[in-house]
Amino acid sequence: MTSSDLQEQLNLRAVTLLQEDADKIQKLIEVQMENLATRYCPLYEEVLDTQMYGFSREVDFAVRAGLVPEVSGKLILSELERNLAVLYDALNKKAEEREML
Amino acid sequence: MTSSDLQEQLNLRAVTLLQEDADKIQKLIEVQMENLATRYCPLYEEVLDTQMYGFSREVDFAVRAGLVPEVSGKLILSELERNLAVLYDALNKKAEEREML
């Protein structure tokens, strides 16, 4: 195997791992979105924040270790953050609705 | 550069990065140990826990990405955890002393 083959293989593995971890967080977001109306659990937000923090550290490490281009790392993170923001908006609206009752 | 040179270089970089991050947490632990008697800040524990969590995610990623042997990752983490346990022991003793006053 040449060194560029190896680099490519390591980069691909790193991106695949990050994408898998991002998918797990995305799944958590989706579950919470589905449960908005029925079983709201306040701890969920804390769990999601913690997961996001851990994931951002992973991405940061992958970039610094030379496995993932900085722009790709930012892209993966910002997509998750956008989805998380949608969830938090929906949660806030639900909370306002409850207050108005 | 051969592929084994590249692998070695990437592994070395990964270990160096992890060691730098471990040193930062170690520094936080030492600062808190020095301040035990004078300026105790309860938020410090939370900051340390968060940092430790983020760091454990970095180490885990480095292992999964094939940059660091699992045993090395565990070693770096367990050393930090041991130092953290010493700090928490000292904090608990201080708290007991305060209660007895």
Tab-separated table of C-alpha atoms in Angstrom:
chain	number	residue	atom	x	y	z
A	1	MET	CA	0.000	0.000	0.000
A	2	THR	CA	1.327	3.457	-0.856
A	3	SER	CA	1.281	6.259	1.706
A	4	SER	CA	-1.437	8.118	-0.197
A	5	ASP	CA	-3.583	4.959	-0.179
A	6	LEU	CA	-3.084	4.697	3.561
A	7	GLN	CA	-3.914	8.382	4.101
A	8	GLU	CA	-7.062	7.978	2.048
A	9	GLN	CA	-8.056	4.863	3.989
A	10	LEU	CA	-7.496	6.538	7.375
A	11	ASN	CA	-9.382	9.675	6.285
A	12	LEU	CA	-12.293	7.602	5.066
A	13	ARG	CA	-12.424	5.632	8.301
A	14	ALA	CA	-12.362	8.864	10.328
A	15	VAL	CA	-15.177	10.445	8.315
A	16	THR	CA	-17.246	7.248	8.560
A	17	LEU	CA	-16.786	7.134	12.351
A	18	LEU	CA	-17.772	10.799	12.712
A	19	GLN	CA	-20.796	10.314	10.501
A	20	GLU	CA	-21.905	7.330	12.599
A	21	ASP	CA	-21.612	9.373	15.784
A	22	ALA	CA	-23.458	12.286	14.182
A	23	ASP	CA	-26.225	9.892	13.136
A	24	LYS	CA	-26.626	8.700	16.735
A	25	ILE	CA	-27.139	12.296	17.924
A	26	GLN	CA	-29.482	12.958	15.018
A	27	LYS	CA	-31.500	9.924	16.111
A	28	LEU	CA	-31.741	11.332	19.654
A	29	ILE	CA	-32.995	14.627	18.217
A	30	GLU	CA	-35.614	12.858	16.120
A	31	VAL	CA	-36.858	10.763	19.040
A	32	GLN	CA	-37.289	13.886	21.123
A	33	MET	CA	-39.095	15.656	18.272
A	34	GLU	CA	-41.528	12.737	18.011
A	35	ASN	CA	-42.129	12.789	21.746
A	36	LEU	CA	-42.713	16.550	21.906
A	37	ALA	CA	-46.441	16.251	22.385
A	38	THR	CA	-46.505	13.186	24.594
A	39	ARG	CA	-43.566	12.367	26.818
A	40	TYR	CA	-41.400	15.458	27.277
A	41	CYS	CA	-38.316	14.710	29.333
A	42	PRO	CA	-36.311	17.750	30.494
A	43	LEU	CA	-33.143	15.681	30.906
A	44	TYR	CA	-33.090	15.091	27.179
A	45	GLU	CA	-31.755	18.576	26.500
A	46	GLU	CA	-28.897	18.054	28.896
A	47	VAL	CA	-28.057	14.690	27.349
A	48	LEU	CA	-28.106	16.221	23.872
A	49	ASP	CA	-25.880	19.129	24.937
A	50	THR	CA	-23.400	16.713	26.470
A	51	GLN	CA	-23.431	14.517	23.381
A	52	MET	CA	-22.911	17.548	21.154
A	53	TYR	CA	-19.993	18.700	23.256
A	54	GLY	CA	-18.333	15.274	23.125
A	55	PHE	CA	-18.906	15.075	19.403
A	56	SER	CA	-17.425	18.526	18.795
A	57	ARG	CA	-14.299	17.370	20.645
A	58	GLU	CA	-14.086	14.301	18.406
A	59	VAL	CA	-14.420	16.400	15.261
A	60	ASP	CA	-11.847	18.886	16.529
A	61	PHE	CA	-9.432	16.058	17.248
A	62	ALA	CA	-9.960	14.481	13.810
A	63	VAL	CA	-9.158	17.832	12.178
A	64	ARG	CA	-6.067	18.451	14.306
A	65	ALA	CA	-4.850	14.886	13.734
A	66	GLY	CA	-4.936	15.535	9.993
A	67	LEU	CA	-7.664	13.019	9.191
A	68	VAL	CA	-10.493	15.330	8.207
A	69	PRO	CA	-10.355	18.728	6.439
A	70	GLU	CA	-11.449	21.584	8.694
A	71	VAL	CA	-14.270	22.540	6.330
A	72	SER	CA	-15.741	19.003	6.421
A	73	GLY	CA	-15.601	18.952	10.213
A	74	LYS	CA	-17.421	22.272	10.410
A	75	LEU	CA	-20.042	21.041	7.958
A	76	ILE	CA	-20.877	17.902	9.957
A	77	LEU	CA	-21.131	19.935	13.164
A	78	SER	CA	-23.172	22.802	11.740
A	79	GLU	CA	-25.737	20.444	10.224
A	80	LEU	CA	-26.307	18.814	13.621
A	81	GLU	CA	-26.457	22.224	15.307
A	82	ARG	CA	-29.094	23.357	12.847
A	83	ASN	CA	-31.246	20.295	13.574
A	84	LEU	CA	-30.750	20.822	17.290
A	85	ALA	CA	-31.870	24.454	16.943
A	86	VAL	CA	-35.071	23.290	15.225
A	87	LEU	CA	-35.742	20.938	18.132
A	88	TYR	CA	-35.133	23.667	20.714
A	89	ASP	CA	-37.452	26.048	18.853
A	90	ALA	CA	-40.174	23.417	18.920
A	91	LEU	CA	-39.530	22.767	22.628
A	92	ASN	CA	-39.824	26.490	23.419
A	93	LYS	CA	-43.082	26.761	21.507
A	94	LYS	CA	-44.465	23.781	23.432
A	95	ALA	CA	-43.420	25.374	26.721
A	96	GLU	CA	-45.184	28.632	25.766
A	97	GLU	CA	-48.314	26.703	24.865
A	98	ARG	CA	-48.283	25.016	28.255
A	99	GLU	CA	-47.956	28.395	29.996
A	100	MET	CA	-50.955	29.742	28.124
A	101	LEU	CA	-53.185	26.891	29.243
B	1	MET	CA	7.424	8.573	2.298
B	2	THR	CA	6.391	4.935	2.801
B	3	SER	CA	3.006	4.027	4.232
B	4	SER	CA	4.563	2.793	7.487
B	5	ASP	CA	6.403	6.144	7.838
B	6	LEU	CA	3.085	7.911	7.353
B	7	GLN	CA	1.305	5.680	9.851
B	8	GLU	CA	4.048	6.322	12.383
B	9	GLN	CA	3.874	10.062	11.792
B	10	LEU	CA	0.075	10.158	12.166
B	11	ASN	CA	0.190	8.009	15.306
B	12	LEU	CA	2.851	10.226	16.835
B	13	ARG	CA	0.855	13.344	16.054
B	14	ALA	CA	-2.284	11.814	17.591
B	15	VAL	CA	-0.478	10.802	20.787
B	16	THR	CA	1.132	14.244	21.061
B	17	LEU	CA	-2.248	15.952	20.677
B	18	LEU	CA	-3.837	13.708	23.313
B	19	GLN	CA	-0.961	14.268	25.690
B	20	GLU	CA	-1.282	18.047	25.263
B	21	ASP	CA	-4.991	17.882	26.050
B	22	ALA	CA	-4.340	15.612	29.043
B	23	ASP	CA	-1.753	18.117	30.297
B	24	LYS	CA	-4.312	20.928	30.140
B	25	ILE	CA	-6.716	18.942	32.336
B	26	GLN	CA	-3.874	17.989	34.669
B	27	LYS	CA	-3.074	21.704	34.989
B	28	LEU	CA	-6.713	22.413	35.939
B	29	ILE	CA	-6.512	19.684	38.598
B	30	GLU	CA	-3.295	21.141	40.015
B	31	VAL	CA	-4.665	24.680	40.147
B	32	GLN	CA	-7.688	23.439	42.075
B	33	MET	CA	-5.476	21.450	44.454
B	34	GLU	CA	-3.442	24.589	45.182
B	35	ASN	CA	-6.588	26.594	45.815
B	36	LEU	CA	-8.146	23.991	48.136
B	37	ALA	CA	-7.524	25.985	51.276
B	38	THR	CA	-8.177	29.443	49.922
B	39	ARG	CA	-10.495	29.951	46.977
B	40	TYR	CA	-12.721	26.908	46.551
B	41	CYS	CA	-14.950	27.186	43.520
B	42	PRO	CA	-17.732	24.577	43.248
B	43	LEU	CA	-17.991	25.080	39.478
B	44	TYR	CA	-14.503	23.710	39.086
B	45	GLU	CA	-15.681	20.134	39.575
B	46	GLU	CA	-18.281	20.507	36.864
B	47	VAL	CA	-15.732	22.017	34.485
B	48	LEU	CA	-13.327	19.165	35.200
B	49	ASP	CA	-16.013	16.520	34.667
B	50	THR	CA	-16.965	18.105	31.356
B	51	GLN	CA	-13.334	18.316	30.265
B	52	MET	CA	-12.776	14.690	31.231
B	53	TYR	CA	-15.811	13.603	29.253
B	54	GLY	CA	-14.675	15.509	26.158
B	55	PHE	CA	-11.198	14.095	26.502
B	56	SER	CA	-12.464	10.530	26.836
B	57	ARG	CA	-14.371	11.017	23.575
B	58	GLU	CA	-11.184	12.228	21.877
B	59	VAL	CA	-9.227	9.225	23.125
B	60	ASP	CA	-11.987	6.849	22.082
B	61	PHE	CA	-12.046	8.369	18.615
B	62	ALA	CA	-8.256	8.165	18.265
B	63	VAL	CA	-8.410	4.455	19.140
B	64	ARG	CA	-11.293	3.723	16.780
B	65	ALA	CA	-9.601	5.699	13.972
B	66	GLY	CA	-6.576	3.429	14.291
B	67	LEU	CA	-4.159	6.113	15.458
B	68	VAL	CA	-3.570	5.025	19.046
B	69	PRO	CA	-3.466	1.494	20.511
B	70	GLU	CA	-6.359	0.829	22.896
B	71	VAL	CA	-3.983	0.134	25.772
B	72	SER	CA	-2.241	3.514	25.357
B	73	GLY	CA	-5.560	5.325	25.289
B	74	LYS	CA	-6.673	3.592	28.480
B	75	LEU	CA	-3.364	4.447	30.141
B	76	ILE	CA	-3.606	8.175	29.392
B	77	LEU	CA	-7.202	8.254	30.651
B	78	SER	CA	-6.634	6.201	33.794
B	79	GLU	CA	-3.702	8.367	34.879
B	80	LEU	CA	-5.862	11.474	34.660
B	81	GLU	CA	-8.715	9.725	36.461
B	82	ARG	CA	-6.375	8.754	39.278
B	83	ASN	CA	-5.210	12.354	39.697
B	84	LEU	CA	-8.798	13.535	39.607
B	85	ALA	CA	-9.724	11.014	42.320
B	86	VAL	CA	-6.944	12.409	44.538
B	87	LEU	CA	-8.354	15.902	44.052
B	88	TYR	CA	-11.894	14.785	44.886
B	89	ASP	CA	-10.678	13.009	48.020
B	90	ALA	CA	-8.986	16.198	49.142
B	91	LEU	CA	-12.121	18.211	48.359
B	92	ASN	CA	-14.278	15.831	50.422
B	93	LYS	CA	-11.905	16.054	53.368
B	94	LYS	CA	-12.017	19.841	53.209
B	95	ALA	CA	-15.812	19.759	53.116
B	96	GLU	CA	-15.880	17.496	56.213
B	97	GLU	CA	-13.524	19.860	58.002
B	98	ARG	CA	-15.801	22.775	57.254
B	99	GLU	CA	-18.802	20.866	58.616
B	100	MET	CA	-16.975	20.175	61.862
B	101	LEU	CA	-16.203	23.852	62.483
